[in-house]
Amino acid sequence: EGAHEFDQYFRLYNLGQHIKQQCEKARKGTFWSQKMRVSENIKPVFQAREAALRPGGPITLRFLEPQNMVLIVGKYLFVHGGVLPDHVPQGRLNLENLNKIAAEWMRGPQRRPIPVSLHGRTSIVWDRQFSSGSCDCTLLEQTLERLNVSRMVVGHTIQPHINSACNGAVIRVDVGLSKGCSDGAVEAVEVIDGRARVITAKPKSFTEKWFRA
């Protein structure tokens, strides 16, 4: 049964790769559920991908819904986009609610509106205020204080390599591993006893290897 499920997932992965290869060639047609210009021959590919990743879809239920959208481990806060003070007026209690709302939405039904906490430029999955340009360290510190953590680890915005801002209070870990993005070098953050170390496949091009505890 496990091998069968993996085979189904692999087929969907290959469909996703096909989409990336074909998107630049697409000139005609409109995808049935989005205003995207795609050729007729890849409409079924989009439909299959959407079916797998929609609320209640097989990939969503197996890989996404069981996970927390926001996670605190020790003194580290992990989130895809960013957590703002307005997201957590009551501190950690709000994080529990954010995770609950996200999980309920991903379980379905399909046409249920997207929660406000997951939609919009300043939502926890889309915000870039701590991952691009100049970081508002005061705003970041407000979030960290409300949640009683030392630093935030964010993704969403591709970086040339893992780096930090605000004296290590935010660590930016999205290095664009996918060939469909920037085909970046493999890098990871290892946290032991509250101290974070960057592991990189290109150590010669990297200068900041440790973050203070």
CSV table of C-alpha atoms in Angstrom, one decimal:
chain,number,residue,atom,x,y,z
A,1,GLU,CA,0.0,0.0,0.0
A,2,GLY,CA,2.8,2.4,0.9
A,3,ALA,CA,4.6,1.7,-2.4
A,4,HIS,CA,1.4,2.4,-4.3
A,5,GLU,CA,0.8,5.7,-2.6
A,6,PHE,CA,4.4,6.7,-3.3
A,7,ASP,CA,4.0,5.8,-6.9
A,8,GLN,CA,0.9,8.0,-7.1
A,9,TYR,CA,2.8,10.9,-5.5
A,10,PHE,CA,5.7,10.4,-7.9
A,11,ARG,CA,3.4,10.6,-10.8
A,12,LEU,CA,2.0,13.9,-9.5
A,13,TYR,CA,5.5,15.2,-9.0
A,14,ASN,CA,6.4,14.4,-12.6
A,15,LEU,CA,3.2,16.2,-13.7
A,16,GLY,CA,4.5,19.3,-11.8
A,17,GLN,CA,7.8,19.1,-13.6
A,18,HIS,CA,6.0,18.9,-16.9
A,19,ILE,CA,4.1,22.1,-16.0
A,20,LYS,CA,7.3,23.9,-15.3
A,21,GLN,CA,8.7,22.8,-18.7
A,22,GLN,CA,5.6,23.8,-20.6
A,23,CYS,CA,4.6,27.1,-19.0
A,24,GLU,CA,6.9,29.2,-21.0
A,25,LYS,CA,5.5,27.7,-24.2
A,26,ALA,CA,1.9,28.2,-23.2
A,27,ARG,CA,0.2,30.8,-25.4
A,28,LYS,CA,-3.4,29.8,-25.8
A,29,GLY,CA,-6.4,28.6,-23.6
A,30,THR,CA,-7.5,29.5,-20.1
A,31,PHE,CA,-7.2,27.2,-17.2
A,32,TRP,CA,-10.6,26.1,-16.1
A,33,SER,CA,-10.4,27.5,-12.5
A,34,GLN,CA,-7.8,30.2,-12.8
A,35,LYS,CA,-7.2,33.1,-15.3
A,36,MET,CA,-3.9,31.6,-16.5
A,37,ARG,CA,-2.9,31.3,-20.1
A,38,VAL,CA,-2.1,27.7,-20.8
A,39,SER,CA,-2.2,25.5,-23.9
A,40,GLU,CA,-5.0,23.0,-24.2
A,41,ASN,CA,-2.8,20.0,-23.9
A,42,ILE,CA,-1.6,20.8,-20.4
A,43,LYS,CA,-5.0,21.7,-18.9
A,44,PRO,CA,-5.4,18.1,-17.5
A,45,VAL,CA,-2.0,18.5,-15.8
A,46,PHE,CA,-3.1,21.6,-14.0
A,47,GLN,CA,-6.3,20.0,-13.0
A,48,ALA,CA,-4.5,16.9,-11.6
A,49,ARG,CA,-2.1,19.1,-9.6
A,50,GLU,CA,-4.9,21.3,-8.2
A,51,ALA,CA,-6.9,18.2,-7.3
A,52,ALA,CA,-3.9,16.8,-5.3
A,53,LEU,CA,-3.1,20.0,-3.5
A,54,ARG,CA,-6.6,21.4,-2.9
A,55,PRO,CA,-8.2,21.4,0.6
A,56,GLY,CA,-9.1,17.7,1.2
A,57,GLY,CA,-6.8,16.6,-1.6
A,58,PRO,CA,-4.5,13.5,-1.2
A,59,ILE,CA,-1.2,15.4,-1.0
A,60,THR,CA,-2.7,18.0,1.2
A,61,LEU,CA,-4.0,15.5,3.7
A,62,ARG,CA,-0.9,13.3,3.7
A,63,PHE,CA,1.9,15.9,3.8
A,64,LEU,CA,0.5,19.4,4.7
A,65,GLU,CA,-2.5,19.2,7.0
A,66,PRO,CA,-0.7,17.2,9.7
A,67,GLN,CA,2.0,19.9,10.0
A,68,ASN,CA,1.9,23.1,12.0
A,69,MET,CA,1.9,26.4,10.1
A,70,VAL,CA,3.9,28.0,12.9
A,71,LEU,CA,6.1,26.0,15.3
A,72,ILE,CA,8.2,26.9,18.4
A,73,VAL,CA,11.1,24.7,19.3
A,74,GLY,CA,13.0,25.9,22.3
A,75,LYS,CA,13.7,29.6,21.7
A,76,TYR,CA,13.2,29.3,17.9
A,77,LEU,CA,10.1,30.3,16.0
A,78,PHE,CA,9.7,28.6,12.6
A,79,VAL,CA,7.3,30.0,10.0
A,80,HIS,CA,7.1,30.1,6.2
A,81,GLY,CA,6.5,33.8,5.7
A,82,GLY,CA,6.6,35.7,9.0
A,83,VAL,CA,4.8,36.3,12.2
A,84,LEU,CA,3.9,39.9,13.0
A,85,PRO,CA,2.8,41.4,16.3
A,86,ASP,CA,-0.7,41.8,15.0
A,87,HIS,CA,-0.9,38.0,14.4
A,88,VAL,CA,-0.2,37.3,18.1
A,89,PRO,CA,-1.9,39.9,20.3
A,90,GLN,CA,-2.3,37.1,23.0
A,91,GLY,CA,1.0,35.5,22.5
A,92,ARG,CA,1.3,31.7,22.1
A,93,LEU,CA,-2.4,31.2,22.4
A,94,ASN,CA,-2.8,32.8,19.0
A,95,LEU,CA,-0.3,30.4,17.5
A,96,GLU,CA,-2.4,27.4,18.6
A,97,ASN,CA,-5.4,29.0,17.0
A,98,LEU,CA,-3.6,29.8,13.7
A,99,ASN,CA,-2.5,26.2,13.4
A,100,LYS,CA,-6.0,24.9,14.2
A,101,ILE,CA,-7.6,27.2,11.6
A,102,ALA,CA,-5.1,26.2,8.9
A,103,ALA,CA,-5.6,22.5,9.5
A,104,GLU,CA,-9.3,22.8,9.4
A,105,TRP,CA,-9.2,24.6,6.1
A,106,MET,CA,-6.8,22.1,4.5
A,107,ARG,CA,-9.1,19.2,5.5
A,108,GLY,CA,-11.8,20.7,3.4
A,109,PRO,CA,-14.4,21.1,2.0
A,110,GLN,CA,-12.9,22.4,-1.1
A,111,ARG,CA,-14.9,25.6,-1.6
A,112,ARG,CA,-14.5,26.8,2.0
A,113,PRO,CA,-13.0,30.4,1.9
A,114,ILE,CA,-9.3,30.8,2.6
A,115,PRO,CA,-8.7,32.0,6.2
A,116,VAL,CA,-7.5,35.6,6.5
A,117,SER,CA,-4.5,34.3,8.4
A,118,LEU,CA,-3.3,32.4,5.3
A,119,HIS,CA,-4.3,35.0,2.7
A,120,GLY,CA,-2.8,38.4,1.8
A,121,ARG,CA,0.6,40.0,1.7
A,122,THR,CA,1.0,40.2,5.4
A,123,SER,CA,-0.3,36.7,6.3
A,124,ILE,CA,2.0,34.2,8.1
A,125,VAL,CA,2.6,32.4,4.8
A,126,TRP,CA,3.1,35.4,2.5
A,127,ASP,CA,4.7,38.1,4.6
A,128,ARG,CA,8.2,39.2,3.5
A,129,GLN,CA,9.0,42.0,6.0
A,130,PHE,CA,11.7,40.0,7.7
A,131,SER,CA,13.1,38.2,4.6
A,132,SER,CA,13.6,40.9,2.0
A,133,GLY,CA,15.1,44.4,1.9
A,134,SER,CA,15.7,46.2,5.1
A,135,CYS,CA,14.3,44.4,8.1
A,136,ASP,CA,12.2,46.2,10.7
A,137,CYS,CA,14.1,45.0,13.8
A,138,THR,CA,11.8,46.8,16.2
A,139,LEU,CA,8.8,45.0,14.7
A,140,LEU,CA,10.6,41.7,14.9
A,141,GLU,CA,11.6,42.2,18.5
A,142,GLN,CA,7.9,42.9,19.4
A,143,THR,CA,6.9,39.5,18.0
A,144,LEU,CA,9.7,37.7,19.7
A,145,GLU,CA,8.9,39.2,23.0
A,146,ARG,CA,5.2,38.3,22.8
A,147,LEU,CA,6.1,34.7,22.1
A,148,ASN,CA,9.0,34.5,24.5
A,149,VAL,CA,11.5,33.3,21.8
A,150,SER,CA,15.0,34.5,20.8
A,151,ARG,CA,14.8,34.3,17.0
A,152,MET,CA,12.5,33.6,14.0
A,153,VAL,CA,13.4,31.3,11.2
A,154,VAL,CA,11.7,32.2,7.9
A,155,GLY,CA,11.5,31.0,4.3
A,156,HIS,CA,9.4,32.3,1.3
A,157,THR,CA,12.0,34.7,-0.1
A,158,ILE,CA,14.9,33.2,-1.9
A,159,GLN,CA,18.3,34.2,-0.6
A,160,PRO,CA,21.8,33.6,-2.2
A,161,HIS,CA,22.6,31.6,1.0
A,162,ILE,CA,21.2,31.3,4.5
A,163,ASN,CA,21.8,34.5,6.3
A,164,SER,CA,20.5,36.6,9.2
A,165,ALA,CA,19.4,40.1,10.1
A,166,CYS,CA,18.9,42.1,13.3
A,167,ASN,CA,21.9,40.6,15.0
A,168,GLY,CA,20.7,37.0,14.3
A,169,ALA,CA,17.1,37.6,15.5
A,170,VAL,CA,15.8,36.4,12.2
A,171,ILE,CA,17.4,33.6,10.1
A,172,ARG,CA,16.5,33.4,6.4
A,173,VAL,CA,16.7,29.9,5.1
A,174,ASP,CA,15.0,29.8,1.6
A,175,VAL,CA,17.9,29.2,-0.8
A,176,GLY,CA,15.8,28.2,-3.8
A,177,LEU,CA,16.7,24.6,-4.0
A,178,SER,CA,14.2,23.8,-6.8
A,179,LYS,CA,15.5,24.0,-10.3
A,180,GLY,CA,12.3,25.8,-11.1
A,181,CYS,CA,13.4,28.6,-8.8
A,182,SER,CA,17.1,29.4,-8.6
A,183,ASP,CA,18.6,25.9,-8.3
A,184,GLY,CA,20.5,27.0,-5.1
A,185,ALA,CA,23.1,25.1,-3.2
A,186,VAL,CA,21.9,22.7,-0.5
A,187,GLU,CA,22.0,24.4,2.9
A,188,ALA,CA,20.4,23.7,6.3
A,189,VAL,CA,20.4,25.1,9.8
A,190,GLU,CA,21.3,22.8,12.6
A,191,VAL,CA,20.2,23.8,16.1
A,192,ILE,CA,22.0,22.2,19.1
A,193,ASP,CA,21.5,23.4,22.6
A,194,GLY,CA,20.1,26.7,21.3
A,195,ARG,CA,23.0,27.4,19.0
A,196,ALA,CA,22.4,27.4,15.3
A,197,ARG,CA,24.9,26.3,12.7
A,198,VAL,CA,24.6,26.6,9.0
A,199,ILE,CA,25.5,23.5,7.0
A,200,THR,CA,26.3,24.3,3.3
A,201,ALA,CA,27.4,22.5,0.2
A,202,LYS,CA,29.4,25.6,-0.8
A,203,PRO,CA,31.5,26.5,2.3
A,204,LYS,CA,34.0,28.6,0.4
A,205,SER,CA,31.3,31.2,-0.6
A,206,PHE,CA,29.9,31.3,2.9
A,207,THR,CA,31.1,33.6,5.7
A,208,GLU,CA,28.4,33.5,8.5
A,209,LYS,CA,28.5,29.9,9.8
A,210,TRP,CA,27.3,30.4,13.4
A,211,PHE,CA,24.5,32.4,15.0
A,212,ARG,CA,24.9,33.4,18.6
A,213,ALA,CA,22.8,31.5,21.2
